[in-house]
Short mmCIF file of C-alpha atoms and ligand atoms in Angstrom, two decimals:
data_model
loop_
_atom_site.label_atom_id
_atom_site.label_comp_id
_atom_site.label_asym_id
_atom_site.label_seq_id
_atom_site.Cartn_x
_atom_site.Cartn_y
_atom_site.Cartn_z
CA MET A 256 -18.31 20.29 -7.11
CA THR A 257 -17.56 16.62 -6.54
CA ILE A 258 -14.06 15.76 -7.74
CA LEU A 259 -12.77 12.20 -8.16
CA VAL A 260 -9.05 12.02 -7.38
CA THR A 261 -7.42 8.78 -8.47
CA GLY A 262 -4.17 8.16 -6.59
CA GLY A 263 -5.40 10.72 -4.05
CA ALA A 264 -3.58 9.08 -1.13
CA GLY A 265 -0.20 9.57 -2.77
CA TYR A 266 2.34 12.37 -2.39
CA ILE A 267 1.01 14.87 -4.95
CA GLY A 268 -2.54 13.51 -4.68
CA SER A 269 -2.85 14.07 -0.93
CA HIS A 270 -1.51 17.62 -1.19
CA THR A 271 -4.00 18.34 -3.99
CA VAL A 272 -6.87 16.92 -1.92
CA VAL A 273 -5.97 19.37 0.90
CA GLU A 274 -6.34 22.28 -1.53
CA LEU A 275 -9.59 20.88 -2.99
CA LEU A 276 -11.16 20.47 0.46
CA ASN A 277 -9.97 23.91 1.52
CA GLU A 278 -11.68 25.34 -1.56
CA GLY A 279 -14.97 23.66 -0.58
CA HIS A 280 -15.07 20.80 -3.07
CA GLU A 281 -16.49 17.36 -2.24
CA VAL A 282 -13.62 14.89 -2.76
CA VAL A 283 -13.84 11.18 -3.62
CA ILE A 284 -10.52 9.35 -3.59
CA LEU A 285 -9.72 6.10 -5.38
CA ASP A 286 -6.37 4.58 -4.51
CA ASN A 287 -5.04 0.99 -4.48
CA LEU A 288 -2.49 2.01 -1.80
CA SER A 289 0.33 0.32 -3.78
CA ASN A 290 2.50 3.38 -3.20
CA ALA A 291 0.52 5.28 -0.58
CA SER A 292 -0.75 5.03 2.99
CA VAL A 293 -4.31 5.43 4.20
CA THR A 294 -2.77 7.36 7.12
CA ALA A 295 -2.16 10.21 4.69
CA LEU A 296 -5.94 10.56 4.30
CA SER A 297 -6.61 10.85 8.02
CA ARG A 298 -3.82 13.46 8.15
CA VAL A 299 -5.55 15.34 5.28
CA GLU A 300 -8.81 15.38 7.28
CA GLN A 301 -6.84 16.55 10.33
CA ILE A 302 -5.27 19.43 8.35
CA THR A 303 -8.53 20.58 6.71
CA GLN A 304 -11.02 19.58 9.42
CA LYS A 305 -13.13 18.31 6.52
CA SER A 306 -14.21 14.80 5.58
CA LEU A 307 -13.52 12.94 2.36
CA THR A 308 -14.72 9.69 0.79
CA PHE A 309 -12.16 6.98 0.16
CA TYR A 310 -12.44 3.84 -1.98
CA GLN A 311 -9.56 1.37 -1.90
CA GLY A 312 -9.36 -0.06 -5.38
CA ASP A 313 -7.81 0.05 -8.80
CA VAL A 314 -8.57 2.13 -11.89
CA LEU A 315 -8.16 -1.12 -13.84
CA ASN A 316 -11.34 -2.49 -12.20
CA LYS A 317 -14.25 -1.40 -14.41
CA ALA A 318 -17.01 -2.61 -12.10
CA PHE A 319 -15.39 -0.81 -9.18
CA LEU A 320 -15.13 2.42 -11.17
CA GLN A 321 -18.79 2.09 -12.22
CA LYS A 322 -19.78 1.81 -8.56
CA VAL A 323 -17.85 4.98 -7.69
CA PHE A 324 -19.51 6.92 -10.53
CA THR A 325 -22.91 5.52 -9.58
CA ASP A 326 -22.52 6.45 -5.93
CA HIS A 327 -21.32 10.03 -6.50
CA PRO A 328 -22.18 12.94 -8.84
CA ILE A 329 -18.62 13.23 -10.15
CA HIS A 330 -18.12 16.55 -11.99
CA SER A 331 -14.41 16.24 -12.86
CA VAL A 332 -11.55 13.79 -12.43
CA ILE A 333 -7.93 14.41 -11.47
CA HIS A 334 -5.99 11.32 -12.49
CA PHE A 335 -2.79 10.76 -10.48
CA ALA A 336 -2.96 6.96 -10.15
CA GLY A 337 0.03 5.38 -11.83
CA LEU A 338 3.55 4.04 -11.35
CA LYS A 339 6.40 6.53 -11.57
CA ALA A 340 9.82 5.00 -10.95
CA VAL A 341 11.96 5.36 -14.07
CA GLY A 342 14.42 2.57 -13.22
CA GLU A 343 11.65 0.16 -12.20
CA SER A 344 9.85 0.85 -15.47
CA VAL A 345 12.87 -0.40 -17.41
CA GLU A 346 12.75 -3.70 -15.46
CA GLN A 347 8.95 -4.07 -15.53
CA PRO A 348 7.64 -2.43 -18.74
CA LEU A 349 4.42 -4.48 -18.98
CA ARG A 350 3.44 -3.56 -15.41
CA TYR A 351 4.01 0.12 -16.21
CA TYR A 352 2.03 0.04 -19.46
CA GLU A 353 -0.83 -1.86 -17.83
CA ASN A 354 -1.08 0.50 -14.85
CA ASN A 355 -0.39 3.79 -16.58
CA VAL A 356 -1.89 3.27 -20.05
CA THR A 357 -4.58 0.60 -19.62
CA GLY A 358 -5.58 2.17 -16.31
CA THR A 359 -6.20 5.49 -18.04
CA LEU A 360 -8.08 3.82 -20.89
CA THR A 361 -10.39 2.11 -18.39
CA LEU A 362 -10.94 5.35 -16.50
CA CYS A 363 -11.81 7.25 -19.69
CA GLU A 364 -14.21 4.49 -20.80
CA ILE A 365 -16.16 4.73 -17.55
CA MET A 366 -16.06 8.54 -17.55
CA ASN A 367 -17.56 8.42 -21.05
CA GLU A 368 -20.22 5.96 -19.91
CA PHE A 369 -21.29 8.38 -17.17
CA ASN A 370 -20.88 11.45 -19.41
CA VAL A 371 -18.15 12.90 -17.18
CA LYS A 372 -15.75 14.61 -19.56
CA ASN A 373 -13.55 16.91 -17.47
CA LEU A 374 -10.14 15.35 -16.89
CA VAL A 375 -6.88 16.67 -15.41
CA PHE A 376 -4.05 14.28 -16.26
CA SER A 377 -0.82 13.93 -14.29
CA SER A 378 1.86 14.05 -16.98
CA SER A 379 5.55 14.77 -16.59
CA ALA A 380 8.43 16.84 -17.96
CA THR A 381 9.98 13.49 -18.78
CA VAL A 382 7.98 13.60 -22.04
CA TYR A 383 10.48 16.20 -23.29
CA GLY A 384 13.32 13.67 -23.20
CA ASP A 385 16.69 15.47 -23.46
CA PRO A 386 15.70 19.01 -24.56
CA ALA A 387 17.74 20.65 -27.31
CA SER A 388 17.64 23.99 -25.47
CA LEU A 389 16.31 25.59 -22.29
CA PRO A 390 13.92 26.73 -20.89
CA ILE A 391 11.32 24.25 -22.14
CA THR A 392 8.03 25.48 -23.61
CA GLU A 393 4.98 23.30 -24.18
CA ASP A 394 5.55 23.21 -27.96
CA PHE A 395 8.94 21.50 -27.58
CA PRO A 396 9.27 18.12 -29.30
CA THR A 397 8.38 15.14 -27.13
CA SER A 398 10.14 11.78 -26.86
CA ALA A 399 10.69 9.06 -24.32
CA THR A 400 13.80 7.20 -23.22
CA ASN A 401 12.19 4.74 -20.79
CA PRO A 402 8.86 2.89 -20.36
CA TYR A 403 7.70 5.29 -17.64
CA GLY A 404 8.18 8.31 -19.91
CA GLN A 405 6.77 6.36 -22.84
CA SER A 406 3.63 5.53 -20.84
CA LYS A 407 3.08 9.23 -20.05
CA LEU A 408 3.59 10.16 -23.69
CA MET A 409 1.25 7.40 -24.85
CA VAL A 410 -1.49 8.63 -22.53
CA GLU A 411 -0.96 12.23 -23.71
CA ASN A 412 -1.45 11.05 -27.29
CA ILE A 413 -4.47 8.91 -26.38
CA LEU A 414 -6.10 11.94 -24.73
CA SER A 415 -5.38 14.05 -27.81
CA ASP A 416 -7.03 11.42 -30.04
CA LEU A 417 -9.97 11.18 -27.63
CA TYR A 418 -10.50 14.93 -27.86
CA GLN A 419 -10.23 14.89 -31.68
CA ALA A 420 -12.93 12.19 -31.76
CA ASP A 421 -15.21 13.90 -29.26
CA ASN A 422 -14.63 17.57 -28.60
CA THR A 423 -17.10 17.68 -25.75
CA TRP A 424 -14.18 16.52 -23.59
CA ASN A 425 -12.17 19.08 -21.64
CA ILE A 426 -8.73 17.73 -20.85
CA ALA A 427 -5.74 19.38 -19.13
CA ARG A 428 -2.39 17.61 -19.47
CA LEU A 429 -0.13 18.91 -16.70
CA ARG A 430 3.62 18.31 -17.19
CA TYR A 431 5.21 18.34 -13.74
CA PHE A 432 8.85 19.19 -13.32
CA ASN A 433 10.39 17.98 -10.04
CA PRO A 434 7.90 18.01 -7.12
CA VAL A 435 9.53 18.42 -3.68
CA GLY A 436 8.69 19.69 -0.21
CA ALA A 437 5.67 19.09 2.01
CA HIS A 438 2.61 20.73 3.51
CA PRO A 439 3.70 23.30 6.18
CA SER A 440 1.90 21.30 8.90
CA GLY A 441 4.51 18.54 8.63
CA LEU A 442 1.63 16.02 8.68
CA ILE A 443 1.82 14.91 5.05
CA GLY A 444 4.80 14.52 2.76
CA GLU A 445 6.74 12.26 0.42
CA ASP A 446 7.02 8.69 1.74
CA PRO A 447 8.59 6.52 -0.99
CA ASN A 448 8.52 2.74 -0.80
CA ASP A 449 11.97 1.20 -0.22
CA ILE A 450 15.08 3.13 -1.32
CA PRO A 451 14.12 6.56 -2.71
CA ASN A 452 14.73 7.00 -6.44
CA ASN A 453 14.44 10.77 -6.25
CA LEU A 454 16.99 13.25 -4.90
CA MET A 455 15.02 15.12 -2.24
CA PRO A 456 13.59 12.15 -0.31
CA PHE A 457 17.03 10.53 -0.37
CA ILE A 458 18.67 13.68 1.02
CA SER A 459 16.02 13.98 3.75
CA GLN A 460 16.48 10.32 4.72
CA VAL A 461 20.25 10.93 5.03
CA ALA A 462 19.52 13.97 7.20
CA VAL A 463 17.24 11.98 9.51
CA GLY A 464 19.77 9.15 9.77
CA LYS A 465 17.93 6.50 7.72
CA ARG A 466 20.62 6.50 4.99
CA ASP A 467 24.37 6.86 5.47
CA LYS A 468 25.19 9.11 2.55
CA LEU A 469 23.96 10.36 -0.80
CA SER A 470 25.47 9.26 -4.10
CA VAL A 471 25.69 12.21 -6.48
CA PHE A 472 25.09 10.68 -9.91
CA GLY A 473 27.82 12.39 -11.88
CA ASN A 474 29.63 15.72 -11.56
CA ASP A 475 30.85 15.94 -15.15
CA TYR A 476 27.71 17.29 -16.79
CA ASN A 477 27.84 20.50 -18.83
CA THR A 478 26.29 22.53 -16.00
CA HIS A 479 27.68 25.31 -13.79
CA ASP A 480 28.99 22.87 -11.17
CA GLY A 481 28.96 19.63 -13.15
CA THR A 482 25.94 18.11 -11.36
CA GLY A 483 22.44 17.68 -12.74
CA VAL A 484 20.16 20.71 -12.86
CA ARG A 485 16.39 20.37 -12.37
CA ASP A 486 13.35 22.61 -11.92
CA TYR A 487 12.23 21.76 -8.37
CA ILE A 488 8.70 22.89 -7.57
CA HIS A 489 7.02 22.92 -4.15
CA VAL A 490 4.29 20.29 -3.99
CA VAL A 491 1.78 22.83 -2.61
CA ASP A 492 2.38 25.06 -5.64
CA LEU A 493 1.89 22.01 -7.83
CA ALA A 494 -1.34 21.12 -6.02
CA ARG A 495 -2.70 24.64 -6.51
CA GLY A 496 -1.90 24.38 -10.20
CA HIS A 497 -4.41 21.51 -10.37
CA LEU A 498 -7.18 23.66 -8.92
CA GLN A 499 -6.47 26.34 -11.51
CA ALA A 500 -6.57 23.67 -14.23
CA LEU A 501 -9.99 22.49 -12.94
CA LYS A 502 -11.29 26.07 -13.19
CA LYS A 503 -9.89 26.29 -16.72
CA LEU A 504 -11.81 23.14 -17.72
CA ASN A 505 -15.04 24.85 -16.64
CA THR A 506 -14.49 27.34 -19.48
CA ASN A 507 -14.68 24.47 -22.03
CA PRO A 508 -11.16 24.94 -23.40
CA GLY A 509 -10.99 21.47 -24.99
CA LEU A 510 -7.47 19.95 -24.88
CA VAL A 511 -4.89 22.09 -23.05
CA THR A 512 -1.32 21.38 -21.93
CA TYR A 513 0.79 23.17 -19.33
CA ASN A 514 4.25 23.00 -17.80
CA LEU A 515 4.04 23.16 -14.01
CA GLY A 516 7.49 24.34 -13.00
CA THR A 517 9.16 27.41 -11.53
CA GLY A 518 11.45 28.30 -14.46
CA GLN A 519 14.45 28.14 -12.09
CA GLY A 520 16.94 25.27 -12.15
CA TYR A 521 19.05 24.13 -9.22
CA SER A 522 21.94 21.64 -9.25
CA VAL A 523 22.31 18.59 -7.03
CA LEU A 524 25.06 20.32 -5.04
CA GLU A 525 22.88 23.41 -4.60
CA MET A 526 20.05 21.21 -3.26
CA ILE A 527 22.42 19.50 -0.84
CA HIS A 528 23.67 22.86 0.45
CA ALA A 529 20.14 24.26 0.77
CA PHE A 530 19.06 21.20 2.74
CA GLU A 531 22.09 21.47 5.05
CA LEU A 532 21.03 25.02 5.90
CA ALA A 533 17.51 23.79 6.63
CA CYS A 534 18.45 20.85 8.85
CA GLN A 535 21.57 22.50 10.30
CA LYS A 536 23.68 19.39 9.78
CA PRO A 537 26.03 18.13 7.04
CA ILE A 538 24.68 15.82 4.35
CA PRO A 539 27.46 13.30 3.62
CA TYR A 540 27.78 12.46 -0.09
CA GLN A 541 30.06 10.75 -2.57
CA ILE A 542 30.44 11.43 -6.27
CA ALA A 543 29.24 8.34 -8.19
CA SER A 544 28.93 7.55 -11.88
CA ARG A 545 26.11 9.02 -13.92
CA ARG A 546 22.71 7.27 -13.69
CA SER A 547 21.69 5.85 -17.07
CA GLY A 548 18.91 7.86 -18.69
CA ASP A 549 19.66 11.04 -16.76
CA ILE A 550 19.96 14.33 -18.64
CA ALA A 551 22.18 17.27 -17.72
CA ALA A 552 19.59 19.97 -17.25
CA CYS A 553 15.84 20.50 -17.39
CA TYR A 554 13.75 23.51 -16.41
CA ALA A 555 10.47 25.01 -17.55
CA ALA A 556 9.34 28.16 -19.26
CA PRO A 557 6.32 28.68 -16.96
CA GLN A 558 4.66 31.61 -18.76
CA LYS A 559 1.79 29.72 -20.43
CA ALA A 560 0.36 28.52 -17.10
CA LEU A 561 0.59 32.06 -15.75
CA THR A 562 -1.20 33.54 -18.75
CA GLU A 563 -3.88 30.86 -19.17
CA LEU A 564 -4.31 29.44 -15.67
CA ASN A 565 -3.45 32.55 -13.68
CA TRP A 566 -1.02 30.28 -11.83
CA GLN A 567 2.64 30.52 -10.93
CA ALA A 568 4.82 28.89 -8.31
CA SER A 569 5.35 31.10 -5.25
CA HIS A 570 7.35 28.94 -2.83
CA THR A 571 11.09 29.47 -2.55
CA LEU A 572 13.91 26.91 -2.43
CA GLU A 573 14.09 27.56 1.32
CA ASP A 574 10.36 26.75 1.64
CA MET A 575 10.99 23.50 -0.25
CA VAL A 576 13.86 22.25 1.90
CA MET A 577 12.47 23.55 5.21
CA SER A 578 9.07 21.90 4.65
CA SER A 579 10.71 18.68 3.49
CA TRP A 580 12.86 18.61 6.62
CA HIS A 581 9.87 19.48 8.85
CA TRP A 582 7.94 16.50 7.44
CA GLN A 583 10.90 14.09 7.61
CA SER A 584 12.04 15.08 11.10
CA ASN A 585 8.47 14.74 12.40
CA ASN A 586 8.00 11.43 10.58
CA PRO A 587 11.42 9.68 10.39
CA ASN A 588 9.73 6.52 9.06
CA GLY A 589 7.11 8.29 7.01
CA TYR A 590 3.53 7.17 7.61
CA SER A 591 4.60 3.92 9.23
CA ASP A 592 5.60 5.84 12.37
C1 WQD B 692 17.15 14.73 -9.82
C2 WQD B 692 18.65 14.95 -9.93
C3 WQD B 692 19.87 12.97 -10.55
C4 WQD B 692 19.00 10.80 -6.83
C5 WQD B 692 12.37 11.82 -12.19
C6 WQD B 692 11.38 11.41 -13.24
C7 WQD B 692 10.32 12.47 -13.37
C8 WQD B 692 9.69 12.69 -12.03
C9 WQD B 692 10.75 13.12 -11.02
C10 WQD B 692 7.76 11.30 -11.78
C11 WQD B 692 19.27 14.24 -11.13
C12 WQD B 692 20.26 13.43 -9.15
C13 WQD B 692 19.04 11.76 -7.82
C14 WQD B 692 20.19 10.44 -6.14
C15 WQD B 692 21.40 12.04 -7.46
N1 WQD B 692 9.05 11.52 -11.57
N2 WQD B 692 20.22 12.37 -8.13
N3 WQD B 692 21.35 11.08 -6.49
O1 WQD B 692 15.39 12.07 -12.56
O2 WQD B 692 14.92 14.59 -12.67
O3 WQD B 692 13.01 13.01 -12.57
O4 WQD B 692 11.70 12.05 -10.97
O5 WQD B 692 6.99 12.02 -12.34
O6 WQD B 692 9.36 12.05 -14.30
O7 WQD B 692 12.06 11.31 -14.47
O8 WQD B 692 14.44 13.33 -10.57
O9 WQD B 692 15.04 13.34 -8.18
O10 WQD B 692 15.55 11.25 -9.54
O11 WQD B 692 16.91 13.31 -9.89
O12 WQD B 692 22.47 12.60 -7.74
O13 WQD B 692 20.23 9.56 -5.24
O14 WQD B 692 19.30 14.40 -8.78
O15 WQD B 692 21.00 12.52 -11.28
O16 WQD B 692 20.31 15.07 -11.63
P1 WQD B 692 14.56 13.25 -12.16
P2 WQD B 692 15.47 12.74 -9.48
#
């Protein structure tokens, strides 16, 4: 089948394209390269020895989207394109709502015009806000504490309304926990613009000597060692979850929602220690004040995806840190090397 992958040059997108190509799909990528490198796509072709079609452009551009749908028999869409930095979203809310919400509206309009109604949407565990208990199941209440999370929640609600209005749509809303790690080849990985917001890329940049030390945002949380606990999931596991979601859409399930997590939480200090074992060097850190908007702990109940998608994460914490280090040590400056 021909799959359109918006944001397909990005971190999760590129790893998903590898799995799609390996499974024999034709892949068309649309990416504006605002937070991605076209080098990632040549690396994807190198890994898979398969070719892909790439359009540099924006999901906000209707005419451009119409050209893509005219040129290719798109069967389904995986929609990654969007902005994802929580702190930046607080400073630039309109930019986040335009890219994440209006971009999705435009995409759905054109999909409707071409009668393409299979959509996998990149949502986030951030829609759960600060959960009242753990682990988190898909029926937990949703809320948002920042424009990024709000934009994800808005799109989830828009997609629900779209399905209620036209139940010929098949839509999978995938709520990612914390994606980390890299493809075992070391050829593709996470390459954030500027200073990394997220823990793992910051740790790996300290390990490779790009950053002096890590700030641990608070060690006074109500967790086993006082630092934040998250459900880190290997990006290859996450990518494979998208292929299972695509298969699910072929059974005409309508609107479905899944947590993509491991069900296991690790603290910041545990991640630091695991990474030190992987890179065989100390990761210098300092305890800093809590980051506003952070929650103490968050991890998934992953059973629904196992039951309904026949999917579960299989990579270990060691796989996550080893693959992350393999990518970073081979590419100290990411794709700009
Ligand atoms: C993890 C833990 C921090 C950086 C966010 C988004 C989520 C998703 C993943 C897009 C926390 C601590 C971090 C640092 C630290 N993004 N930390 N020092 O905040 O769980 O989730 O990114 O989809 O939607 O909300 O991930 O990696 O930023 O933080 O101590 O320099 O590491 O306090 O406990 P987070 P994170």
